mmCIF file of C-alpha atoms in Angstrom:
data_model
loop_
_atom_site.group_PDB
_atom_site.id
_atom_site.type_symbol
_atom_site.label_atom_id
_atom_site.label_comp_id
_atom_site.label_asym_id
_atom_site.label_seq_id
_atom_site.Cartn_x
_atom_site.Cartn_y
_atom_site.Cartn_z
ATOM 1 C CA MET A 958 -0.011 0.234 -0.163
ATOM 2 C CA SER A 959 1.582 3.066 -0.732
ATOM 3 C CA GLU A 960 1.778 5.855 1.568
ATOM 4 C CA LYS A 961 3.049 9.292 1.857
ATOM 5 C CA GLY A 962 4.055 11.266 4.958
ATOM 6 C CA SER A 963 2.711 9.261 8.166
ATOM 7 C CA TYR A 964 -1.126 8.653 6.317
ATOM 8 C CA LYS A 965 -1.583 5.024 4.241
ATOM 9 C CA VAL A 966 -3.645 5.950 0.701
ATOM 10 C CA PRO A 967 -6.881 4.126 1.474
ATOM 11 C CA SER A 968 -7.227 0.612 -0.567
ATOM 12 C CA ASN A 969 -9.696 -1.622 -1.477
ATOM 13 C CA GLY A 970 -7.778 -4.408 0.323
ATOM 14 C CA ASP A 971 -4.050 -4.545 1.534
ATOM 15 C CA PHE A 972 -3.465 -8.188 0.457
ATOM 16 C CA SER A 973 0.524 -7.403 0.759
ATOM 17 C CA ASP A 974 1.431 -9.197 4.324
ATOM 18 C CA HIS A 975 -0.626 -12.426 3.258
ATOM 19 C CA LEU A 976 1.046 -12.949 -0.603
ATOM 20 C CA SER A 977 4.776 -11.956 1.193
ATOM 21 C CA ASP A 978 3.946 -14.518 4.167
ATOM 22 C CA PRO A 979 1.177 -16.990 3.688
ATOM 23 C CA SER A 980 1.301 -17.805 7.174
ATOM 24 C CA ILE A 981 -0.772 -14.626 7.336
ATOM 25 C CA PRO A 982 -4.438 -14.407 6.969
ATOM 26 C CA ALA A 983 -5.724 -12.521 4.711
ATOM 27 C CA PRO A 984 -7.707 -9.443 5.244
ATOM 28 C CA ASP A 985 -11.554 -9.385 5.060
ATOM 29 C CA GLY A 986 -11.883 -13.046 5.185
ATOM 30 C CA LYS A 987 -13.725 -16.207 7.272
ATOM 31 C CA ARG A 988 -11.350 -15.702 10.544
ATOM 32 C CA ALA A 989 -11.938 -11.927 10.102
ATOM 33 C CA PHE A 990 -15.482 -11.899 10.703
ATOM 34 C CA LEU A 991 -15.080 -14.846 13.090
ATOM 35 C CA ILE A 992 -13.199 -12.385 15.744
ATOM 36 C CA MET A 993 -15.444 -9.794 14.675
ATOM 37 C CA PHE A 994 -18.831 -11.735 16.091
ATOM 38 C CA PHE A 995 -17.066 -12.199 19.176
ATOM 39 C CA CYS A 996 -15.699 -8.191 18.767
ATOM 40 C CA VAL A 997 -19.883 -7.546 18.682
ATOM 41 C CA LEU A 998 -20.086 -9.317 22.095
ATOM 42 C CA ILE A 999 -17.938 -7.526 23.139
ATOM 43 C CA ASN A 1000 -19.348 -4.478 22.368
ATOM 44 C CA VAL A 1001 -23.323 -6.208 23.749
ATOM 45 C CA ALA A 1002 -21.578 -6.597 26.983
ATOM 46 C CA THR A 1003 -19.781 -2.861 27.211
ATOM 47 C CA THR A 1004 -21.042 0.049 25.128
ATOM 48 C CA GLY A 1005 -24.272 -2.190 25.480
ATOM 49 C CA VAL A 1006 -24.557 -1.793 29.388
ATOM 50 C CA SER A 1007 -23.989 1.727 28.122
ATOM 51 C CA ASN A 1008 -26.221 2.280 25.697
ATOM 52 C CA SER A 1009 -28.959 0.628 28.384
ATOM 53 C CA PHE A 1010 -27.979 3.380 31.273
ATOM 54 C CA PRO A 1011 -31.044 5.723 30.247
ATOM 55 C CA VAL A 1012 -33.267 3.666 31.823
ATOM 56 C CA TYR A 1013 -30.780 4.003 35.283
ATOM 57 C CA GLN A 1014 -30.870 7.577 34.621
ATOM 58 C CA THR A 1015 -34.743 7.485 34.486
ATOM 59 C CA TYR A 1016 -34.637 5.731 37.843
ATOM 60 C CA TYR A 1017 -31.855 7.875 39.593
ATOM 61 C CA LEU A 1018 -34.300 11.141 38.551
ATOM 62 C CA GLU A 1019 -36.730 9.564 40.218
ATOM 63 C CA LYS A 1020 -35.182 8.221 43.353
ATOM 64 C CA PHE A 1021 -33.090 11.258 43.760
ATOM 65 C CA GLY A 1022 -35.552 14.115 43.052
ATOM 66 C CA GLU A 1023 -35.526 17.169 40.449
ATOM 67 C CA GLY A 1024 -33.055 19.141 41.108
ATOM 68 C CA ASN A 1025 -30.656 16.878 41.011
ATOM 69 C CA GLY A 1026 -30.355 16.562 37.221
ATOM 70 C CA SER A 1027 -26.707 18.247 36.538
ATOM 71 C CA SER A 1028 -25.086 15.844 39.630
ATOM 72 C CA ILE A 1029 -26.840 12.592 38.331
ATOM 73 C CA GLY A 1030 -25.706 13.751 35.042
ATOM 74 C CA TRP A 1031 -22.397 12.843 36.058
ATOM 75 C CA ILE A 1032 -23.090 9.000 36.154
ATOM 76 C CA GLY A 1033 -23.325 8.429 33.034
ATOM 77 C CA THR A 1034 -20.887 11.153 31.642
ATOM 78 C CA ILE A 1035 -17.965 9.133 33.828
ATOM 79 C CA LEU A 1036 -19.106 6.130 32.617
ATOM 80 C CA LEU A 1037 -18.791 6.950 28.940
ATOM 81 C CA ALA A 1038 -15.766 9.252 29.665
ATOM 82 C CA ALA A 1039 -13.531 6.918 31.340
ATOM 83 C CA MET A 1040 -14.873 3.988 28.316
ATOM 84 C CA LEU A 1041 -12.339 6.195 26.385
ATOM 85 C CA LEU A 1042 -10.156 8.082 28.137
ATOM 86 C CA PHE A 1043 -8.875 5.319 29.678
ATOM 87 C CA SER A 1044 -7.929 3.956 26.400
ATOM 88 C CA ILE A 1045 -4.487 5.316 26.946
ATOM 89 C CA VAL A 1046 -4.427 3.135 29.418
ATOM 90 C CA ALA A 1047 -5.796 0.074 27.592
ATOM 91 C CA SER A 1048 -2.656 0.672 24.510
ATOM 92 C CA PRO A 1049 0.325 0.029 26.963
ATOM 93 C CA ILE A 1050 -1.353 -3.055 28.524
ATOM 94 C CA ILE A 1051 -2.362 -4.485 25.521
ATOM 95 C CA ALA A 1052 1.458 -4.158 24.375
ATOM 96 C CA LYS A 1053 2.770 -5.923 27.786
ATOM 97 C CA ILE A 1054 0.219 -8.560 28.078
ATOM 98 C CA GLY A 1055 -1.670 -8.531 24.789
ATOM 99 C CA TYR A 1056 -5.038 -8.628 23.695
ATOM 100 C CA LYS A 1057 -6.274 -11.787 25.097
ATOM 101 C CA TYR A 1058 -5.452 -11.006 28.817
ATOM 102 C CA THR A 1059 -6.104 -7.290 28.437
ATOM 103 C CA CYS A 1060 -9.732 -8.244 27.510
ATOM 104 C CA LEU A 1061 -10.173 -10.778 30.726
ATOM 105 C CA LEU A 1062 -8.986 -8.418 33.241
ATOM 106 C CA GLY A 1063 -11.435 -5.753 31.585
ATOM 107 C CA GLY A 1064 -13.878 -7.512 31.764
ATOM 108 C CA PHE A 1065 -13.120 -8.500 35.683
ATOM 109 C CA ILE A 1066 -12.722 -4.913 36.604
ATOM 110 C CA GLY A 1067 -15.971 -3.909 34.702
ATOM 111 C CA ALA A 1068 -17.866 -6.841 36.700
ATOM 112 C CA VAL A 1069 -16.699 -5.600 39.602
ATOM 113 C CA GLY A 1070 -17.509 -1.610 39.094
ATOM 114 C CA LEU A 1071 -21.218 -3.056 38.907
ATOM 115 C CA LEU A 1072 -21.225 -5.476 41.632
ATOM 116 C CA LEU A 1073 -20.163 -2.472 44.249
ATOM 117 C CA ALA A 1074 -22.895 -0.347 42.650
ATOM 118 C CA SER A 1075 -25.631 -2.621 43.463
ATOM 119 C CA PHE A 1076 -24.769 -1.794 47.129
ATOM 120 C CA SER A 1077 -24.460 2.181 46.365
ATOM 121 C CA SER A 1078 -27.560 4.006 47.438
ATOM 122 C CA LYS A 1079 -25.743 7.554 46.856
ATOM 123 C CA ILE A 1080 -25.290 9.485 43.916
ATOM 124 C CA TRP A 1081 -21.147 10.052 44.343
ATOM 125 C CA GLN A 1082 -21.132 6.378 45.105
ATOM 126 C CA LEU A 1083 -22.693 5.181 41.445
ATOM 127 C CA ALA A 1084 -20.202 7.826 39.723
ATOM 128 C CA LEU A 1085 -17.498 6.417 40.989
ATOM 129 C CA THR A 1086 -18.591 2.205 40.581
ATOM 130 C CA ASN A 1087 -21.865 2.513 38.058
ATOM 131 C CA GLY A 1088 -19.563 5.364 36.291
ATOM 132 C CA LEU A 1089 -15.876 5.446 36.693
ATOM 133 C CA LEU A 1090 -14.532 1.881 37.860
ATOM 134 C CA PHE A 1091 -17.349 0.060 35.100
ATOM 135 C CA GLY A 1092 -15.976 3.098 32.467
ATOM 136 C CA PHE A 1093 -12.290 1.707 32.941
ATOM 137 C CA GLY A 1094 -12.739 -2.082 32.913
ATOM 138 C CA THR A 1095 -14.587 -1.742 29.932
ATOM 139 C CA ALA A 1096 -12.305 0.630 28.160
ATOM 140 C CA LEU A 1097 -10.170 -2.337 27.565
ATOM 141 C CA PRO A 1098 -11.975 -4.608 26.056
ATOM 142 C CA PHE A 1099 -13.672 -1.689 23.847
ATOM 143 C CA LEU A 1100 -9.963 -0.613 22.447
ATOM 144 C CA CYS A 1101 -9.094 -4.695 21.887
ATOM 145 C CA ALA A 1102 -12.660 -4.909 19.941
ATOM 146 C CA VAL A 1103 -11.536 -1.730 17.744
ATOM 147 C CA THR A 1104 -8.141 -2.437 17.038
ATOM 148 C CA MET A 1105 -9.123 -5.554 16.106
ATOM 149 C CA ILE A 1106 -11.430 -4.596 13.273
ATOM 150 C CA SER A 1107 -8.479 -1.928 12.237
ATOM 151 C CA MET A 1108 -5.950 -5.058 12.300
ATOM 152 C CA TRP A 1109 -8.729 -8.077 10.076
ATOM 153 C CA PHE A 1110 -10.082 -5.730 8.053
ATOM 154 C CA ASP A 1111 -9.286 -3.290 4.974
ATOM 155 C CA LYS A 1112 -12.042 -3.687 2.325
ATOM 156 C CA TYR A 1113 -15.067 -3.765 4.525
ATOM 157 C CA ARG A 1114 -13.556 -2.055 7.559
ATOM 158 C CA GLY A 1115 -16.227 0.709 7.756
ATOM 159 C CA LEU A 1116 -18.693 -2.010 7.461
ATOM 160 C CA GLY A 1117 -16.755 -4.038 10.200
ATOM 161 C CA MET A 1118 -16.274 -0.732 11.977
ATOM 162 C CA GLY A 1119 -20.609 -0.514 11.881
ATOM 163 C CA LEU A 1120 -21.142 -4.437 12.693
ATOM 164 C CA ILE A 1121 -19.445 -3.828 16.212
ATOM 165 C CA ASN A 1122 -21.477 -0.694 17.048
ATOM 166 C CA SER A 1123 -24.281 -2.732 16.235
ATOM 167 C CA GLY A 1124 -23.318 -4.306 19.063
ATOM 168 C CA GLY A 1125 -23.849 -1.404 21.794
ATOM 169 C CA GLY A 1126 -27.332 -1.250 19.675
ATOM 170 C CA ILE A 1127 -28.459 -5.230 20.099
ATOM 171 C CA GLY A 1128 -27.094 -4.978 23.699
ATOM 172 C CA GLY A 1129 -29.371 -2.258 24.386
ATOM 173 C CA ILE A 1130 -32.623 -3.647 23.259
ATOM 174 C CA ILE A 1131 -31.906 -6.811 24.838
ATOM 175 C CA LEU A 1132 -30.764 -5.379 28.004
ATOM 176 C CA SER A 1133 -32.978 -2.481 28.455
ATOM 177 C CA PRO A 1134 -36.365 -4.135 28.945
ATOM 178 C CA ILE A 1135 -34.359 -6.591 31.420
ATOM 179 C CA ILE A 1136 -32.965 -4.228 33.770
ATOM 180 C CA LYS A 1137 -36.162 -2.478 34.022
ATOM 181 C CA TRP A 1138 -38.360 -5.701 34.388
ATOM 182 C CA LEU A 1139 -34.993 -6.350 37.274
ATOM 183 C CA ILE A 1140 -35.909 -2.886 38.807
ATOM 184 C CA LYS A 1141 -39.275 -2.764 38.944
ATOM 185 C CA ASP A 1142 -40.133 -6.735 40.092
ATOM 186 C CA TYR A 1143 -36.714 -7.194 42.058
ATOM 187 C CA SER A 1144 -34.800 -4.613 42.852
ATOM 188 C CA PHE A 1145 -32.322 -1.869 41.674
ATOM 189 C CA ALA A 1146 -29.013 -4.194 43.258
ATOM 190 C CA THR A 1147 -30.289 -7.314 41.571
ATOM 191 C CA SER A 1148 -30.694 -5.800 38.340
ATOM 192 C CA MET A 1149 -27.110 -4.671 38.837
ATOM 193 C CA ARG A 1150 -25.411 -7.741 39.946
ATOM 194 C CA VAL A 1151 -27.345 -9.820 37.142
ATOM 195 C CA ILE A 1152 -25.660 -7.518 34.717
ATOM 196 C CA CYS A 1153 -22.801 -7.714 36.343
ATOM 197 C CA VAL A 1154 -22.663 -11.582 35.613
ATOM 198 C CA PHE A 1155 -23.275 -11.131 32.077
ATOM 199 C CA VAL A 1156 -20.788 -8.585 31.553
ATOM 200 C CA PHE A 1157 -17.949 -10.917 33.151
ATOM 201 C CA VAL A 1158 -18.921 -14.143 30.986
ATOM 202 C CA ALA A 1159 -19.380 -12.731 27.632
ATOM 203 C CA VAL A 1160 -16.098 -10.541 27.531
ATOM 204 C CA GLY A 1161 -14.220 -13.668 28.805
ATOM 205 C CA ILE A 1162 -15.168 -15.958 26.131
ATOM 206 C CA SER A 1163 -14.737 -13.077 24.185
ATOM 207 C CA ALA A 1164 -11.582 -12.572 25.059
ATOM 208 C CA ILE A 1165 -10.353 -16.392 24.085
ATOM 209 C CA PHE A 1166 -10.754 -15.509 20.162
ATOM 210 C CA LEU A 1167 -8.829 -12.515 20.120
ATOM 211 C CA LYS A 1168 -5.709 -12.659 18.195
ATOM 212 C CA ARG A 1169 -3.194 -10.020 16.247
ATOM 213 C CA ARG A 1170 -3.335 -10.674 12.265
ATOM 214 C CA ILE A 1171 0.181 -9.930 11.727
ATOM 215 C CA PRO A 1172 2.655 -11.293 14.652
ATOM 216 C CA GLU A 1173 4.139 -8.132 16.379
ATOM 217 C CA SER A 1174 7.318 -6.528 14.726
ATOM 218 C CA GLY A 1175 8.527 -5.132 18.106
ATOM 219 C CA GLU A 1176 7.340 -1.978 16.983
ATOM 220 C CA THR A 1177 4.069 -1.463 18.416
ATOM 221 C CA ILE A 1178 3.520 2.007 19.996
ATOM 222 C CA VAL A 1179 2.472 2.306 23.352
ATOM 223 C CA PHE A 1180 2.012 5.772 23.553
ATOM 224 C CA ASP A 1181 2.012 7.728 19.883
ATOM 225 C CA THR A 1182 3.465 10.878 21.093
ATOM 226 C CA LYS A 1183 3.653 12.000 17.440
ATOM 227 C CA ALA A 1184 -0.237 11.650 17.174
ATOM 228 C CA VAL A 1185 -0.738 14.112 19.641
ATOM 229 C CA TYR A 1186 0.296 16.955 17.191
ATOM 230 C CA ASP A 1187 -0.567 15.406 14.450
ATOM 231 C CA PRO A 1188 -2.927 18.522 12.337
ATOM 232 C CA PHE A 1189 -5.137 15.412 11.051
ATOM 233 C CA VAL A 1190 -5.770 13.512 14.604
ATOM 234 C CA PHE A 1191 -6.023 16.956 16.107
ATOM 235 C CA LEU A 1192 -8.850 17.830 13.759
ATOM 236 C CA ILE A 1193 -10.832 14.493 13.693
ATOM 237 C CA GLY A 1194 -10.158 15.298 17.714
ATOM 238 C CA ILE A 1195 -11.751 18.266 18.141
ATOM 239 C CA SER A 1196 -14.577 17.698 15.429
ATOM 240 C CA THR A 1197 -15.532 14.372 17.522
ATOM 241 C CA LEU A 1198 -15.435 16.522 20.704
ATOM 242 C CA PHE A 1199 -18.136 18.809 19.362
ATOM 243 C CA GLY A 1200 -20.125 16.370 18.595
ATOM 244 C CA ASP A 1201 -19.733 14.531 21.453
ATOM 245 C CA ILE A 1202 -20.883 17.698 23.973
ATOM 246 C CA ALA A 1203 -24.119 17.061 22.269
ATOM 247 C CA TYR A 1204 -24.082 13.404 22.252
ATOM 248 C CA THR A 1205 -25.550 12.883 25.425
ATOM 249 C CA ILE A 1206 -28.655 14.774 24.954
ATOM 250 C CA PRO A 1207 -30.975 13.099 23.099
ATOM 251 C CA LEU A 1208 -29.995 9.345 24.284
ATOM 252 C CA TYR A 1209 -30.156 10.632 28.113
ATOM 253 C CA TYR A 1210 -33.269 12.879 28.057
ATOM 254 C CA LEU A 1211 -35.764 12.086 25.410
ATOM 255 C CA PRO A 1212 -36.755 8.865 27.432
ATOM 256 C CA THR A 1213 -37.978 11.162 30.585
ATOM 257 C CA ILE A 1214 -39.304 13.827 27.473
ATOM 258 C CA VAL A 1215 -41.857 11.090 26.920
ATOM 259 C CA LEU A 1216 -42.573 10.627 30.341
ATOM 260 C CA ASN A 1217 -43.057 14.588 30.679
ATOM 261 C CA ARG A 1218 -45.445 14.249 27.682
ATOM 262 C CA GLY A 1219 -48.023 11.324 29.503
ATOM 263 C CA GLY A 1220 -46.290 8.641 28.545
ATOM 264 C CA SER A 1221 -46.162 5.761 30.456
ATOM 265 C CA ASP A 1222 -42.854 3.838 31.793
ATOM 266 C CA SER A 1223 -43.294 1.075 28.603
ATOM 267 C CA ALA A 1224 -43.340 4.248 26.687
ATOM 268 C CA SER A 1225 -39.993 5.534 28.157
ATOM 269 C CA THR A 1226 -38.037 2.335 27.673
ATOM 270 C CA THR A 1227 -39.672 1.955 24.248
ATOM 271 C CA SER A 1228 -38.409 5.242 23.167
ATOM 272 C CA VAL A 1229 -34.593 3.828 24.501
ATOM 273 C CA MET A 1230 -35.128 0.432 22.597
ATOM 274 C CA LEU A 1231 -36.333 2.511 19.316
ATOM 275 C CA ALA A 1232 -32.589 4.263 19.799
ATOM 276 C CA ASN A 1233 -31.034 1.089 20.340
ATOM 277 C CA ILE A 1234 -32.769 -0.333 17.077
ATOM 278 C CA GLY A 1235 -32.090 2.627 14.853
ATOM 279 C CA ASN A 1236 -28.497 2.195 16.398
ATOM 280 C CA ILE A 1237 -28.228 -1.233 14.996
ATOM 281 C CA THR A 1238 -29.835 -0.662 11.408
ATOM 282 C CA GLY A 1239 -27.838 2.522 11.156
ATOM 283 C CA SER A 1240 -24.386 1.002 12.503
ATOM 284 C CA ILE A 1241 -24.824 -1.601 9.429
ATOM 285 C CA ALA A 1242 -25.847 1.078 6.793
ATOM 286 C CA MET A 1243 -23.465 3.907 7.842
ATOM 287 C CA GLY A 1244 -20.721 1.078 7.166
ATOM 288 C CA PHE A 1245 -22.107 0.179 4.266
ATOM 289 C CA LEU A 1246 -22.106 3.502 3.082
ATOM 290 C CA ALA A 1247 -18.626 4.407 4.479
ATOM 291 C CA ASP A 1248 -17.333 2.230 2.468
ATOM 292 C CA LYS A 1249 -18.651 3.322 -0.664
ATOM 293 C CA ILE A 1250 -18.532 6.822 -0.643
ATOM 294 C CA GLY A 1251 -16.063 7.741 2.328
ATOM 295 C CA GLU A 1252 -16.232 7.626 6.231
ATOM 296 C CA MET A 1253 -15.856 11.506 6.469
ATOM 297 C CA ASN A 1254 -18.397 12.144 3.657
ATOM 298 C CA ILE A 1255 -21.228 10.188 5.270
ATOM 299 C CA ILE A 1256 -20.708 11.271 9.233
ATOM 300 C CA ILE A 1257 -21.008 15.422 7.748
ATOM 301 C CA ILE A 1258 -24.356 14.169 6.176
ATOM 302 C CA ALA A 1259 -25.160 12.471 9.652
ATOM 303 C CA ASP A 1260 -24.060 15.058 11.644
ATOM 304 C CA VAL A 1261 -25.831 17.864 9.365
ATOM 305 C CA LEU A 1262 -29.219 15.549 9.673
ATOM 306 C CA VAL A 1263 -28.697 15.416 13.153
ATOM 307 C CA ALA A 1264 -28.420 18.847 13.737
ATOM 308 C CA ILE A 1265 -31.792 19.810 11.987
ATOM 309 C CA LEU A 1266 -33.944 17.019 13.163
ATOM 310 C CA VAL A 1267 -33.190 17.123 16.839
ATOM 311 C CA PRO A 1268 -34.618 20.602 17.152
ATOM 312 C CA ALA A 1269 -36.663 20.704 14.799
ATOM 313 C CA ILE A 1270 -38.894 17.284 15.957
ATOM 314 C CA TRP A 1271 -38.780 17.895 19.958
ATOM 315 C CA GLN A 1272 -39.801 21.334 19.616
ATOM 316 C CA GLY A 1273 -42.594 21.344 16.777
ATOM 317 C CA THR A 1274 -44.379 18.765 18.018
ATOM 318 C CA HIS A 1275 -46.134 17.866 21.108
ATOM 319 C CA ASN A 1276 -46.753 13.951 21.431
ATOM 320 C CA VAL A 1277 -45.226 11.136 22.672
ATOM 321 C CA SER A 1278 -44.473 9.482 19.210
ATOM 322 C CA SER A 1279 -42.733 12.217 17.777
ATOM 323 C CA ILE A 1280 -40.379 11.661 20.340
ATOM 324 C CA GLN A 1281 -40.091 7.945 19.389
ATOM 325 C CA GLY A 1282 -39.841 8.038 15.747
ATOM 326 C CA LEU A 1283 -36.762 11.078 16.817
ATOM 327 C CA SER A 1284 -35.269 8.197 19.130
ATOM 328 C CA PHE A 1285 -34.898 6.033 16.419
ATOM 329 C CA CYS A 1286 -33.614 8.532 14.327
ATOM 330 C CA TYR A 1287 -31.175 9.175 16.694
ATOM 331 C CA GLY A 1288 -30.004 6.334 17.114
ATOM 332 C CA PHE A 1289 -29.528 5.683 13.356
ATOM 333 C CA LEU A 1290 -27.946 8.809 12.647
ATOM 334 C CA SER A 1291 -25.726 9.266 15.205
ATOM 335 C CA ALA A 1292 -24.437 5.644 14.509
ATOM 336 C CA ALA A 1293 -22.222 7.083 11.751
ATOM 337 C CA PHE A 1294 -20.768 9.290 14.329
ATOM 338 C CA LEU A 1295 -20.074 6.889 17.231
ATOM 339 C CA SER A 1296 -18.965 3.714 14.848
ATOM 340 C CA ILE A 1297 -16.905 5.132 11.569
ATOM 341 C CA VAL A 1298 -14.697 7.670 13.766
ATOM 342 C CA PRO A 1299 -12.188 5.340 14.759
ATOM 343 C CA SER A 1300 -12.344 4.035 10.708
ATOM 344 C CA ILE A 1301 -11.224 7.137 9.649
ATOM 345 C CA LEU A 1302 -7.664 6.492 11.467
ATOM 346 C CA GLY A 1303 -7.273 2.990 11.169
ATOM 347 C CA ARG A 1304 -7.336 3.816 7.516
ATOM 348 C CA HIS A 1305 -5.099 6.398 7.130
ATOM 349 C CA TYR A 1306 -2.614 4.859 9.431
ATOM 350 C CA ASP A 1307 -0.744 1.119 9.827
ATOM 351 C CA HIS A 1308 -1.681 -1.093 12.118
ATOM 352 C CA GLU A 1309 0.973 -0.367 14.504
ATOM 353 C CA ARG A 1310 0.146 2.650 15.015
ATOM 354 C CA ALA A 1311 -3.726 1.944 15.262
ATOM 355 C CA PRO A 1312 -3.967 1.230 19.193
ATOM 356 C CA GLY A 1313 -2.161 4.397 19.527
ATOM 357 C CA VAL A 1314 -3.712 6.939 17.635
ATOM 358 C CA ILE A 1315 -7.085 5.752 18.263
ATOM 359 C CA SER A 1316 -6.474 5.907 21.647
ATOM 360 C CA VAL A 1317 -5.823 9.331 21.806
ATOM 361 C CA LEU A 1318 -8.622 10.291 19.533
ATOM 362 C CA PHE A 1319 -10.660 8.500 22.290
ATOM 363 C CA VAL A 1320 -9.062 11.404 25.122
ATOM 364 C CA TYR A 1321 -11.292 13.683 22.814
ATOM 365 C CA VAL A 1322 -14.136 12.421 22.938
ATOM 366 C CA ALA A 1323 -13.677 11.574 26.369
ATOM 367 C CA ILE A 1324 -13.382 15.778 27.162
ATOM 368 C CA GLY A 1325 -16.202 15.994 24.851
ATOM 369 C CA LEU A 1326 -18.354 13.663 27.248
ATOM 370 C CA ILE A 1327 -16.915 15.519 30.080
ATOM 371 C CA ILE A 1328 -17.644 18.927 29.286
ATOM 372 C CA GLY A 1329 -21.288 17.690 27.709
ATOM 373 C CA GLY A 1330 -22.633 15.638 30.521
ATOM 374 C CA PRO A 1331 -22.501 18.387 33.319
ATOM 375 C CA ILE A 1332 -23.377 21.193 31.208
ATOM 376 C CA ALA A 1333 -26.355 19.529 29.924
ATOM 377 C CA GLY A 1334 -27.380 18.253 33.121
ATOM 378 C CA ALA A 1335 -27.308 22.280 34.696
ATOM 379 C CA VAL A 1336 -29.111 23.072 31.249
ATOM 380 C CA TRP A 1337 -31.991 19.674 31.773
ATOM 381 C CA ASP A 1338 -32.473 21.904 35.293
ATOM 382 C CA ARG A 1339 -32.914 25.192 33.657
ATOM 383 C CA CYS A 1340 -35.202 23.629 31.032
ATOM 384 C CA VAL A 1341 -37.415 22.480 33.859
ATOM 385 C CA LYS A 1342 -37.710 24.946 35.697
ATOM 386 C CA ILE A 1343 -38.626 27.593 33.042
ATOM 387 C CA ASN A 1344 -40.420 24.624 31.507
ATOM 388 C CA ASN A 1345 -39.081 25.051 27.903
ATOM 389 C CA TYR A 1346 -36.405 22.434 26.303
ATOM 390 C CA ALA A 1347 -35.329 24.455 23.357
ATOM 391 C CA PRO A 1348 -32.072 25.350 25.265
ATOM 392 C CA LEU A 1349 -31.328 21.887 25.437
ATOM 393 C CA SER A 1350 -32.270 21.049 21.962
ATOM 394 C CA ILE A 1351 -30.109 23.607 20.321
ATOM 395 C CA MET A 1352 -26.900 22.657 22.298
ATOM 396 C CA CYS A 1353 -27.595 19.651 20.960
ATOM 397 C CA ALA A 1354 -27.543 21.057 16.666
ATOM 398 C CA ALA A 1355 -24.843 22.982 17.845
ATOM 399 C CA GLY A 1356 -22.367 20.775 18.768
ATOM 400 C CA PHE A 1357 -23.128 18.275 15.937
ATOM 401 C CA PHE A 1358 -22.849 21.103 13.177
ATOM 402 C CA VAL A 1359 -19.890 22.295 14.063
ATOM 403 C CA SER A 1360 -18.375 18.650 13.981
ATOM 404 C CA ALA A 1361 -19.496 18.473 10.673
ATOM 405 C CA LEU A 1362 -17.619 21.566 9.160
ATOM 406 C CA LEU A 1363 -14.234 20.479 11.244
ATOM 407 C CA LEU A 1364 -14.772 17.266 9.390
ATOM 408 C CA VAL A 1365 -14.789 19.379 6.424
ATOM 409 C CA VAL A 1366 -11.757 21.551 7.610
ATOM 410 C CA ALA A 1367 -9.954 18.003 7.703
ATOM 411 C CA GLN A 1368 -11.015 16.952 4.625
ATOM 412 C CA ILE A 1369 -9.292 20.009 2.998
ATOM 413 C CA TYR A 1370 -6.129 19.530 5.229
ATOM 414 C CA ILE A 1371 -5.289 15.539 3.690
ATOM 415 C CA ARG A 1372 -6.058 16.832 0.561
ATOM 416 C CA LYS A 1373 -3.556 19.178 0.592
ATOM 417 C CA LYS A 1374 -1.207 17.614 2.510
ATOM 418 C CA ASN A 1375 -1.443 14.635 -0.002
ATOM 419 C CA ARG A 1376 -2.155 16.004 -3.318
ATOM 420 C CA GLY A 1377 -4.412 13.820 -6.209
ATOM 421 C CA LYS A 1378 -4.043 11.048 -3.653
ATOM 422 C CA PHE A 1379 -7.708 11.205 -2.618
ATOM 423 C CA GLY A 1380 -10.633 11.019 -4.289
ATOM 424 C CA PHE A 1381 -13.996 11.949 -3.710
ATOM 425 C CA ASN A 1382 -14.709 8.938 -1.165
ATOM 426 C CA LEU A 1383 -13.241 10.123 1.668
#
């Protein structure tokens, strides 16, 4: 594969390693799809639990009362941020003990976090257990899964990223009603312990099958300092930062809006499930389209559509079904933002740099979540007082619109950096 500077030129399949050494499996083959299956299972048990958090969010808002929206917002924010921020830690752990044992370690830590959360009764305790500890644990298998796709896929990398991201949607659909049922018919503590066991078993089984496609060359970069100063990584990172400032708003607050519009608990849970159904279908569709027209192109389109639809439907309608429809649309479109961004870097940097470069990107994502969650919680509290949720929907639209603009700038930069190397599909 030809290179210019530190960037790889995207191709439609790199078999050079396989041809030079037949013992190295070809990318996009049967083994690649087998490994992808277990990467999907990892995401069911990590991002799937995270995508089910709105059920817990609704429970926390009811349990701790009004006026605590900002504090409660920290729980989900810390969870998502930790999953991404601690990928910096995951990269050197992978370099030290390998993908299999890194994944096992993360599954154990994440399960312990949920177990401790089952004994928690205060917001700060839940932020540390359900948020920080579970997020730290799941960061390890999460990065392993993302990096596996970059290693094992080339022609279908976008589709591969989309499929593993669909695991989060599948997990959300399956786990959301189960968690709701366990909380209602048993207890909050029971729900946490059941999910704890599931996470440990699912991640543990999946870890057994994780394997590098190309034997380690000894050149794996533990922390890619060059990526920190790389203008292309910076532009992609800042774009995701603004997108993630807005990301949790529809995900966490639309189910509560359903209740505010007179919907039942079941209708609220349905909105969570619809968002996850949208996430599954969107992940596959956006991944397929990314391989056809380019990752950045499809994300820009999706970001602009989110920026238009969220305020238009949220503020322009007054019934429950409209919010449920918006939940599905948001899940579908945001799948591009969630699943394909790592694929941008995976396609432009070689597999030895992939874990380090992607982990640097995830730091930007984590910062966006850390900034966005508490701000959204504070804006929510204000919206409740004035009985007007327009500021929250506008905040969401602004974040995604700025994210799209920055991706356009990133496209302009990399085209100038590598003149004549890239066509429209970027």
